[in-house]
Short mmCIF file of C-alpha atoms in Angstrom, two decimals:
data_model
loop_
_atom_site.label_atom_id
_atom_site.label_comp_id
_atom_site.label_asym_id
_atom_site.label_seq_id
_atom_site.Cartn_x
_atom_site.Cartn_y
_atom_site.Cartn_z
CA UNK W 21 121.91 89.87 79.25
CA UNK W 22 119.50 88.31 77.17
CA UNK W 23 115.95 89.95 78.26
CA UNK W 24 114.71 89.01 74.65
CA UNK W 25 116.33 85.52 74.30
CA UNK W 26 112.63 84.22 74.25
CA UNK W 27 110.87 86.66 72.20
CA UNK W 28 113.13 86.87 69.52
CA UNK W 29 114.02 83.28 69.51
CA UNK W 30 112.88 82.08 65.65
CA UNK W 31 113.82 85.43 64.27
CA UNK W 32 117.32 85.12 65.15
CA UNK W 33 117.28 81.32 64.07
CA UNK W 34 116.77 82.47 60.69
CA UNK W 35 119.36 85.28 60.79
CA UNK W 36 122.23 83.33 62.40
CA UNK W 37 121.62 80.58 59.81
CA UNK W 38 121.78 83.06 56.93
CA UNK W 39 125.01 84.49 58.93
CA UNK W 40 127.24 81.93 58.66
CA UNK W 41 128.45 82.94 55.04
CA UNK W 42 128.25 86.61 56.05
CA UNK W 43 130.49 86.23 59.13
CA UNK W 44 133.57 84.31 57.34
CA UNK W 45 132.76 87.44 54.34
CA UNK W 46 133.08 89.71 57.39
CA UNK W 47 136.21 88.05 58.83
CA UNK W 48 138.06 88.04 54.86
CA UNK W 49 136.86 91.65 55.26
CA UNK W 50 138.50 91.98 58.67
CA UNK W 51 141.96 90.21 57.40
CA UNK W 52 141.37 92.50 53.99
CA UNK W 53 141.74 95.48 56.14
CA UNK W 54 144.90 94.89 57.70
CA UNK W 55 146.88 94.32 54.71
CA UNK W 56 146.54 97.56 52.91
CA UNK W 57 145.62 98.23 49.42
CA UNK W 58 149.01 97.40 48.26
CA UNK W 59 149.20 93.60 49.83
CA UNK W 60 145.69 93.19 49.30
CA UNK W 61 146.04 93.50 45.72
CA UNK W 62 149.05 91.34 45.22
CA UNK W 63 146.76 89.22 47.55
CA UNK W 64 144.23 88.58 45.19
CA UNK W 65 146.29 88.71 41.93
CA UNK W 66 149.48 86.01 42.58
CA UNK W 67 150.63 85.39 39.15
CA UNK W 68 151.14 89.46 39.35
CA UNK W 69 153.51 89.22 41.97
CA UNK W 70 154.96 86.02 40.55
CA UNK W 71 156.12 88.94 37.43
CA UNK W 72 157.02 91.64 40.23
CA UNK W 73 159.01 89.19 41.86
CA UNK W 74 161.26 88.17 38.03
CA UNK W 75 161.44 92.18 38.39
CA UNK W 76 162.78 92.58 41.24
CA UNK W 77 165.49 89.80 40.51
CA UNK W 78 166.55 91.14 37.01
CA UNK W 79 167.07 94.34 38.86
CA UNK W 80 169.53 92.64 41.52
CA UNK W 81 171.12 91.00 37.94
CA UNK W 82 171.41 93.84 36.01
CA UNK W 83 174.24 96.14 37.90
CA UNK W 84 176.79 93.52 36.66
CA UNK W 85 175.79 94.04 33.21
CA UNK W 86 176.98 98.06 34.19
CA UNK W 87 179.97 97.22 36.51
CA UNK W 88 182.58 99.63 35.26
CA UNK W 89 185.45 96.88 35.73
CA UNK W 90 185.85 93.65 33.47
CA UNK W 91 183.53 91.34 33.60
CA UNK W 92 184.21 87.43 32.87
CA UNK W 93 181.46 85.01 30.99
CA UNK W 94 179.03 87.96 30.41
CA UNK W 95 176.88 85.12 28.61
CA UNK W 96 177.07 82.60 30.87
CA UNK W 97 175.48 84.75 33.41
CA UNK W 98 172.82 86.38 31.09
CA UNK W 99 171.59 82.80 30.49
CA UNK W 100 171.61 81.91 33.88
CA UNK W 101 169.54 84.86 34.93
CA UNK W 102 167.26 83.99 32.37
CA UNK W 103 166.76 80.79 33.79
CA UNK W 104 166.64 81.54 37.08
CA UNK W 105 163.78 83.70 36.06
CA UNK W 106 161.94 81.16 34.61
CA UNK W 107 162.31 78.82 37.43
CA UNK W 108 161.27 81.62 40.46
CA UNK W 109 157.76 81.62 37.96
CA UNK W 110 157.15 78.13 39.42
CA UNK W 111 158.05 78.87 43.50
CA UNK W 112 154.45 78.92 44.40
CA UNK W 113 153.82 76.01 42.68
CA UNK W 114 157.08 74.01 43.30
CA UNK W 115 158.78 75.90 45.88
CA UNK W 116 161.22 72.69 47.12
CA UNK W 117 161.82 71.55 43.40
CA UNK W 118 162.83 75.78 42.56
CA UNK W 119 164.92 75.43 45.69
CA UNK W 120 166.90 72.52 44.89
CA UNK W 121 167.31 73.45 41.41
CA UNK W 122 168.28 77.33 41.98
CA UNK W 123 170.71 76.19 44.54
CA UNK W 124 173.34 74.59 42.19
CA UNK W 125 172.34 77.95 39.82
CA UNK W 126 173.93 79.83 42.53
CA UNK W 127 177.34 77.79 42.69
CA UNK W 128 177.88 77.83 39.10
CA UNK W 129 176.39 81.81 38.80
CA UNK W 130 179.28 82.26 41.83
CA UNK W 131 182.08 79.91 39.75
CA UNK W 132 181.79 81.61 36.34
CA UNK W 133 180.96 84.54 37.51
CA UNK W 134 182.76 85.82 40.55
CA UNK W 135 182.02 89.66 40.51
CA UNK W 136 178.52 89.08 39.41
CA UNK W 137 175.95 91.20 41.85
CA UNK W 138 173.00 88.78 41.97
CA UNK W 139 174.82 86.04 44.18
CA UNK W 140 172.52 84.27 46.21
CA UNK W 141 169.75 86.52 45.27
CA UNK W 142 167.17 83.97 43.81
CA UNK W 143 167.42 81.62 46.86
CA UNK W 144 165.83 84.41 48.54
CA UNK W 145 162.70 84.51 46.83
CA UNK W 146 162.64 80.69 46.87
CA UNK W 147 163.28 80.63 50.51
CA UNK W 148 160.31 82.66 51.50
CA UNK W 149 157.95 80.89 49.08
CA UNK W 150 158.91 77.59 50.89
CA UNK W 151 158.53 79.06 54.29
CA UNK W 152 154.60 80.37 53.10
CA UNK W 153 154.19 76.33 52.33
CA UNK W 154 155.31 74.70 55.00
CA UNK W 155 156.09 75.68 59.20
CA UNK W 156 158.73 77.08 60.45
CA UNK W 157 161.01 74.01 61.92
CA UNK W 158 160.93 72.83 58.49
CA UNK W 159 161.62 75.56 56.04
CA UNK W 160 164.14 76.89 58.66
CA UNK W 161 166.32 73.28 58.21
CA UNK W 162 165.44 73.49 54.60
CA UNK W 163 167.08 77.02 54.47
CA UNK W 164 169.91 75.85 56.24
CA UNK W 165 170.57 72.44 53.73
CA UNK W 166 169.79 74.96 50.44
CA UNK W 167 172.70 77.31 51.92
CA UNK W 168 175.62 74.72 52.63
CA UNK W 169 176.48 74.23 48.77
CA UNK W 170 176.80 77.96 48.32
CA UNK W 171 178.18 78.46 51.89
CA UNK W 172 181.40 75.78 51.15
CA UNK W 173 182.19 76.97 48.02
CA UNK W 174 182.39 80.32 49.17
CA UNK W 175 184.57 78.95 51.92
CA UNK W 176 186.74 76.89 50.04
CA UNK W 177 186.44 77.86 46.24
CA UNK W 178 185.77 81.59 45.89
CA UNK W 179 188.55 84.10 44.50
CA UNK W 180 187.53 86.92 45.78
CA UNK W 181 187.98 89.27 43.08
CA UNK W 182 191.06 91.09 43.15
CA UNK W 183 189.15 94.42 41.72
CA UNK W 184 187.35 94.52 44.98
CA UNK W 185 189.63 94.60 47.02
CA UNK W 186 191.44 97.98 48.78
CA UNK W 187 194.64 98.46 50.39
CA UNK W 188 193.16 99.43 54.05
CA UNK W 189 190.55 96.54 53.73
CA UNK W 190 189.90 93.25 54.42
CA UNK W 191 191.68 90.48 52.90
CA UNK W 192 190.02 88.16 50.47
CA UNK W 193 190.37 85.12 53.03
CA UNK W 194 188.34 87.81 55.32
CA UNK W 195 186.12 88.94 52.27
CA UNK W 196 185.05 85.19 51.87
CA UNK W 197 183.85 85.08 55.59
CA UNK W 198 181.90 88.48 55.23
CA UNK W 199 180.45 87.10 52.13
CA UNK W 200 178.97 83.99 54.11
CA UNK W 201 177.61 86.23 56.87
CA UNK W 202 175.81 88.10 54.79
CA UNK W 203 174.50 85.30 52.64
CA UNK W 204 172.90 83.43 55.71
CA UNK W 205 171.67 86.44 57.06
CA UNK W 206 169.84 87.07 53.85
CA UNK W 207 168.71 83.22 53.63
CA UNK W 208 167.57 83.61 57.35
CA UNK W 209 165.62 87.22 56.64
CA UNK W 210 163.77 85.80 53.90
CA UNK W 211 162.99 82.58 55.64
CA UNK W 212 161.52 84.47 58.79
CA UNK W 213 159.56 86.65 56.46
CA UNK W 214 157.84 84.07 54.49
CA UNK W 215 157.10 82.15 58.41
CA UNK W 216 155.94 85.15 59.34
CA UNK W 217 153.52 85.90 56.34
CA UNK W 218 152.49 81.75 56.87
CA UNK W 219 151.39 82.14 60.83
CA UNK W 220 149.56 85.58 59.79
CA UNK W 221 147.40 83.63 57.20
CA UNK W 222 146.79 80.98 59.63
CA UNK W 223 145.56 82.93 62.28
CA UNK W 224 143.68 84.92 59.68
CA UNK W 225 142.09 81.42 58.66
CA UNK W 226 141.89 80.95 62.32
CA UNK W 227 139.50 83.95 62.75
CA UNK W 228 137.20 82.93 59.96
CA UNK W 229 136.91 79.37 61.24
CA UNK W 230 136.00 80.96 64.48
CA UNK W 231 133.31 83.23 62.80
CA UNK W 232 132.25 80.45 61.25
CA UNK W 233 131.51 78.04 64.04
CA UNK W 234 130.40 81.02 66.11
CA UNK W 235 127.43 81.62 63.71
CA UNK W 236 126.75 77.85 63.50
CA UNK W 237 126.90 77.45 67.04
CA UNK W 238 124.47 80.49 67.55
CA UNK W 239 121.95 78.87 64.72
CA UNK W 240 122.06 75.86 66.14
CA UNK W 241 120.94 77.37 69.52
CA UNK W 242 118.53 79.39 68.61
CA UNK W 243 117.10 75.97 66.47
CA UNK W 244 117.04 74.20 69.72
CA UNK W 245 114.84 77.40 71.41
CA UNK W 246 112.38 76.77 68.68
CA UNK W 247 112.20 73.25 69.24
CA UNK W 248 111.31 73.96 72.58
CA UNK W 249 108.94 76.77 71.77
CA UNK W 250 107.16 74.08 69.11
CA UNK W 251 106.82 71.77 71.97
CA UNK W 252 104.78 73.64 74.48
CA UNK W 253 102.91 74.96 71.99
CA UNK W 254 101.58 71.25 70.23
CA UNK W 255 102.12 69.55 73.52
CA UNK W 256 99.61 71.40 75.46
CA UNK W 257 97.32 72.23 72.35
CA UNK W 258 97.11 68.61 71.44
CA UNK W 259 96.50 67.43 75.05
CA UNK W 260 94.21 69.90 76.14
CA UNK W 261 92.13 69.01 73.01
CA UNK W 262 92.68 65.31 73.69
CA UNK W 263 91.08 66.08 77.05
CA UNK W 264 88.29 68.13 75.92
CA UNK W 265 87.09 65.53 73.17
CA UNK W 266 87.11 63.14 75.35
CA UNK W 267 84.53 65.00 77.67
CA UNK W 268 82.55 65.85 74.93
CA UNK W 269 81.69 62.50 73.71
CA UNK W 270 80.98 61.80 77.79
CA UNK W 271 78.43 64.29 77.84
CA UNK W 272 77.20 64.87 74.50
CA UNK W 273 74.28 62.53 74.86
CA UNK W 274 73.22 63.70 78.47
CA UNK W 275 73.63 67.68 78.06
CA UNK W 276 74.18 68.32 74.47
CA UNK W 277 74.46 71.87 75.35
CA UNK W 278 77.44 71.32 77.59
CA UNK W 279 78.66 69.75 74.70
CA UNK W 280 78.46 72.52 72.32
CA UNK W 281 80.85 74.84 74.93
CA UNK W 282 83.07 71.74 75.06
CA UNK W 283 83.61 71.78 71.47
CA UNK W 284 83.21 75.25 70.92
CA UNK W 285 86.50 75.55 73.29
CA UNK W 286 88.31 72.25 71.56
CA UNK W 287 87.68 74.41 68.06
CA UNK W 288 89.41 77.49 69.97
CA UNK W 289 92.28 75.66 71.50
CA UNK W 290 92.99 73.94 67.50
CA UNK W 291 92.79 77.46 66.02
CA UNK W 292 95.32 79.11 68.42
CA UNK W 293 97.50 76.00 68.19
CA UNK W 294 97.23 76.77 64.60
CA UNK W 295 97.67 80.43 64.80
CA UNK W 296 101.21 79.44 66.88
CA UNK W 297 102.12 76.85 64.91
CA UNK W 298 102.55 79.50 61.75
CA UNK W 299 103.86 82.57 63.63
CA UNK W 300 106.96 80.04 64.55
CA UNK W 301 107.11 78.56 61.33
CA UNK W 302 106.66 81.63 59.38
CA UNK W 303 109.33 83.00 60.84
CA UNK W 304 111.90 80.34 60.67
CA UNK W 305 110.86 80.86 56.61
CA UNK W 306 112.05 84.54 56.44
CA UNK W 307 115.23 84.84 55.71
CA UNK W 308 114.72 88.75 55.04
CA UNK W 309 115.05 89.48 58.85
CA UNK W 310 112.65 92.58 57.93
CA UNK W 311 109.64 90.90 59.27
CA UNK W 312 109.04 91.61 63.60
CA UNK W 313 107.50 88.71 64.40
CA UNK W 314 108.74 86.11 66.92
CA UNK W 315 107.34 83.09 67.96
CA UNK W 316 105.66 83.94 71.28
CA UNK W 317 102.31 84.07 71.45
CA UNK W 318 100.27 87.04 71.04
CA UNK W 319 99.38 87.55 74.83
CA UNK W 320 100.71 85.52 77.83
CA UNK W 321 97.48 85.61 79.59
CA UNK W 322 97.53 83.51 82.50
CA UNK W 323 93.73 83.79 83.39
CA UNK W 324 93.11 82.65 79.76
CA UNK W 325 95.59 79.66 80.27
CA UNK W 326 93.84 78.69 84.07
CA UNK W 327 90.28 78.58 82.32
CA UNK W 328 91.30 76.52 79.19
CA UNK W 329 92.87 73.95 81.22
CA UNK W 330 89.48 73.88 83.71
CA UNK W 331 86.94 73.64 80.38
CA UNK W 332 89.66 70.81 79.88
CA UNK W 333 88.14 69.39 83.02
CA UNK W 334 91.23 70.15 85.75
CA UNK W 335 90.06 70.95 89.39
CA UNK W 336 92.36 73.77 89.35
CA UNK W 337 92.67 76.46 91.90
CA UNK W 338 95.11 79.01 91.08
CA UNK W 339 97.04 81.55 93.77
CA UNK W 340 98.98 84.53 93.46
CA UNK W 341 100.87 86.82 95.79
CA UNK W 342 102.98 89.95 95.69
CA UNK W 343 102.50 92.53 92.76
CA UNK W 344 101.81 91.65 89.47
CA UNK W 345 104.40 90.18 87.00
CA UNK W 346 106.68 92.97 85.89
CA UNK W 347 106.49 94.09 82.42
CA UNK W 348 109.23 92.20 80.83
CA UNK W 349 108.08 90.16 78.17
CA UNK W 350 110.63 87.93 78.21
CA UNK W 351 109.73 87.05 81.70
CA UNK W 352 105.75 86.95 80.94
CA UNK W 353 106.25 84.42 78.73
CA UNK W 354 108.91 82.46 80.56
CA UNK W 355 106.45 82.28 83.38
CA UNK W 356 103.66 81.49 80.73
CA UNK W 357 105.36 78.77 79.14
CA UNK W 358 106.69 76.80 82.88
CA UNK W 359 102.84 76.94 83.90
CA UNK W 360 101.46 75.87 80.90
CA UNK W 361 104.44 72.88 80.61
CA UNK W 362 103.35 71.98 84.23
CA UNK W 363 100.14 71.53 83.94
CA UNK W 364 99.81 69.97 80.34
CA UNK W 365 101.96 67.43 81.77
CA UNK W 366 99.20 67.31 84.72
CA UNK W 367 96.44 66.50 82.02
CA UNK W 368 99.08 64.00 80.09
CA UNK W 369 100.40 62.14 82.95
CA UNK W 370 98.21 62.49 86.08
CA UNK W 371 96.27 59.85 87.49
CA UNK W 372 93.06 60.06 89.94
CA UNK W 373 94.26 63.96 90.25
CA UNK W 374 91.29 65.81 92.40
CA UNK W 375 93.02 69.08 93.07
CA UNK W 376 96.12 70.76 91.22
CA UNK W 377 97.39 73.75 92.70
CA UNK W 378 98.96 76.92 91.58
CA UNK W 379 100.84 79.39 93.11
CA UNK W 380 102.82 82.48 91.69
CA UNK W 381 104.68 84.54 94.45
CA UNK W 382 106.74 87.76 93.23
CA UNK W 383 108.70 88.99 96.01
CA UNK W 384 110.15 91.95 94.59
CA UNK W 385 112.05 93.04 97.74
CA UNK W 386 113.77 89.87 97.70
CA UNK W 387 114.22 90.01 93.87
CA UNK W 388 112.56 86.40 93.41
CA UNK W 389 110.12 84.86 90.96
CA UNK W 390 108.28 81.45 92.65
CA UNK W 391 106.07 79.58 90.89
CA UNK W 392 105.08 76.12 92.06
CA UNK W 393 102.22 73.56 90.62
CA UNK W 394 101.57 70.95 92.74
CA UNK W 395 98.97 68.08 92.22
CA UNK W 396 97.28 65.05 94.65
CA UNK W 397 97.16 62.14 92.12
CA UNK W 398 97.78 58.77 93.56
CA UNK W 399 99.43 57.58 90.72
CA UNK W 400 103.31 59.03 89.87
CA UNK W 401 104.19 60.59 86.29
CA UNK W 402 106.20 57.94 84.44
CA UNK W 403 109.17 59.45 83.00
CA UNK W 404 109.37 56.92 80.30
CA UNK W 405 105.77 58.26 78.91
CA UNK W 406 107.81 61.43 77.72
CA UNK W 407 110.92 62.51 75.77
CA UNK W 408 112.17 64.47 79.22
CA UNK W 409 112.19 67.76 76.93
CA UNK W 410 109.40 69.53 78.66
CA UNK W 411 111.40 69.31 81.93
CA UNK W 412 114.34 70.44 80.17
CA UNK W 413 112.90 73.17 78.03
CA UNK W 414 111.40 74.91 81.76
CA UNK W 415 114.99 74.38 83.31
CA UNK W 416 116.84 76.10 79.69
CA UNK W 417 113.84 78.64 80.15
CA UNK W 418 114.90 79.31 84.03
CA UNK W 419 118.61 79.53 83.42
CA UNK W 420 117.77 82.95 81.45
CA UNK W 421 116.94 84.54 85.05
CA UNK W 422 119.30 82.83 87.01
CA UNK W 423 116.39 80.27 88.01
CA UNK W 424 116.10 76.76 88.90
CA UNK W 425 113.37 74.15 88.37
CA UNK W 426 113.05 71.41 90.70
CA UNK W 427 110.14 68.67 89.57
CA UNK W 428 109.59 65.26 90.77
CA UNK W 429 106.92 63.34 92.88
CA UNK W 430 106.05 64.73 96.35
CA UNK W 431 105.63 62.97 99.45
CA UNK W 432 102.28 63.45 99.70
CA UNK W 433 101.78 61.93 96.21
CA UNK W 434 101.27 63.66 92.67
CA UNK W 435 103.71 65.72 91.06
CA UNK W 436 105.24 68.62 92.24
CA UNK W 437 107.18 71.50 89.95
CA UNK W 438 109.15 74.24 91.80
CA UNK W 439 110.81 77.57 89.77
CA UNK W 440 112.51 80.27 91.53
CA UNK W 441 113.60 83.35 89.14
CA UNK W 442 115.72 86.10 89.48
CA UNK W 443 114.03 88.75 87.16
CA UNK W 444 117.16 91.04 87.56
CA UNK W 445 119.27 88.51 86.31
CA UNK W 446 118.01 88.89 82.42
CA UNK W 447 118.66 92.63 82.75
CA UNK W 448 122.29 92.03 83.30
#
């Protein structure tokens, strides 16, 4: 679990940013997938199914145009089919407004033309294009309003034609009843399969949302790792330059040669600041993901670190125990980056400091990391100097192994900063 959360910090800034589009493309991809060719094209072409659907109806309309029996007000129902289908173009639309108005269709397609085979068959399509538009409670009581009309005529209007009827089956009182069972069965189908279709979308929209804040989330993270990476890196550049122009123009008139190293080194420190200062930038620029670079620096040498901050003028005495660091990167520059933060904030904040100490103790047996920098000032660092983000950016640092960081003023006076890491935690 995250060995390379430091290393790769910027680059994935840059990648998660650009991966916000790509991740809802990837989740329309996702919901693409599951709906076949067949629904997916429909999908993406409405008015197409809007035609299939007039189809489909004309279909249901046409076997009374080839009922072998007698059939009453053949025009009256040709030009209420034709209407129908010009309404059901409009159910996306208006799909309340082609309810309503497809509703008293039905009672006068079921007055003038009893035997006609497309009763009730438009409210079906207009029933499921009002359960895609609004949730279930609703289009459910909408269903059952749209039905009553058709449902009472039935009931107490319809004459069952006679033609229909056999010797050995049910009456036309019990004809009637059948009739209404298997219109609200139909209204009730088509109702659950257009709330069904609605809560697939939404969860469908749900995923892409999610892939969406996901990828924001994970740029915005990754932003804050830089901003914590920029901060050590022009926080202790800028103060240990501070410090060592300020000793040069101490000594430049009494050992001008002493001066020279001074700002030979304060040259040094700029161009490395520099140097880190572009690698971060440099990468939050490419977009590509193609370059490797990331924004640590290009060693985390610890000697270097000790004898920039003592041309800087710290008394610093440095101690280690235990085997060296392991090989991790990640970890190197963890450790790196606490020391560093520590001890710029000695040079910053420190007052009448004669001796900070260092101590890195890697306990491998035990399966700890300790590092602690301690200093003697008699004066205490005043939190309100700083922004609080070095502290912060050690403890986010830490949390990647499991670690803590404990900081504050000792008892003896000074400053004191404890870390204790767990490197097998970032293998996990």
């Amino acid at each position: 679990m995250g060995t390379h959360d430091q290393t790769g910090a910027a680059e994935r800034t840059a990648a998660a940013s650009a991966d916000i589009p790509s991740a809802a493309r990837r989740a329309d991809e996702f919901s693409a997938s599951r709906r076949g060719v067949v629904r997916k094209y429909f999908y993406n072409h409405p008015r197409v199914m809007d035609v299939v659907v007039v189809v489909v109806y004309l279909l249901a309309s046409s076997a009374t145009l080839f009922n072998h029996r007698m059939v009453a007000n053949i025009p009256v129902h040709l030009v209420l089919v034709a209407a129908s289908c010009l309404v059901l173009v409009f159910r996306r639309d208006r799909p309340l407004a082609v309810l309503a108005i497809l509703s008293v269709f039905e009672v006068i397609n079921i007055a003038m033309v009893p035997s006609a085979s497309n009763i009730g068959a438009s409210l079906w399509f207009a029933l499921y294009a009002v359960a895609l538009s609004y949730r279930g409670v609703f289009s459910f009581s909408v269903a059952a309003v749209a039905s009553i009309p058709l449902i009472a005529y039935t009931l107490l209007f319809y004459q069952y034609p006679a033609e229909f009827l056999t010797p050995d089956g049910p009456s036309a009182g019990e004809s009637n009843v059948i009739t209404v069972i298997v219109l609200v069965l139909a209204n009730v189908i088509a109702t659950g399969l257009g709330a069904s279709v609605r809560r697939g979308r939404e969860h469908e929209a749900e995923l892409r949302q999610w892939a969406v804040r996901n990828a924001q989330l994970a740029s915005i993270a990754e932003r804050n790792r830089i901003a914590r990476e920029m901060h050590d890196v022009v926080a202790h550049s800028l103060t240990v330059m501070v410090a060592l122009s300020d000793g040069a123009a101490v000594v430049v008139k009494r050992n001008p040669d002493q001066a020279g190293e001074v700002l030979g080194q304060l040259s040094h420190t700029g161009r490395t600041a520099l140097a880190d200062m572009r690698r971060v930038l440099g990468v939050l620029r490419d977009d590509s993901g193609t370059d490797s670079r990331s924004p640590q620096p290009d060693h985390t040498d610890l000697a270097a670190l000790f004898e920039g901050f003592r041309q800087a003028g710290m008394p610093l005495s440095v101690t280690q125990s235990g085997p060296s660091l392991p090989g991790d990167p990640a970890l190197q520059l963890t450790v790196y980056r606490i020391v560093q933060e520590s001890l710029t904030n000695v040079l910053r904040y420190g007052t009448s400091v004669s001796r900070v100490r260092v101590l890195i103790d890697n306990d491998p047996a035990q399966g700890t990391l300790k590092v602690a920098v301690a200093d003697d000032g008699h004066g205490s660092l005043d939190a309100s100097m700083g922004t609080g983000q070095g502290i912060v950016g050690m403890r986010e640092r830490a949390r990647i192994y499991a670690g803590t960081v404990d900081a504050g003023p000792s008892s003896h006076g000074g400053w004191t900063v404890d870390v204790a890491l767990h490197p097998a935690a970032g293998r996990d």
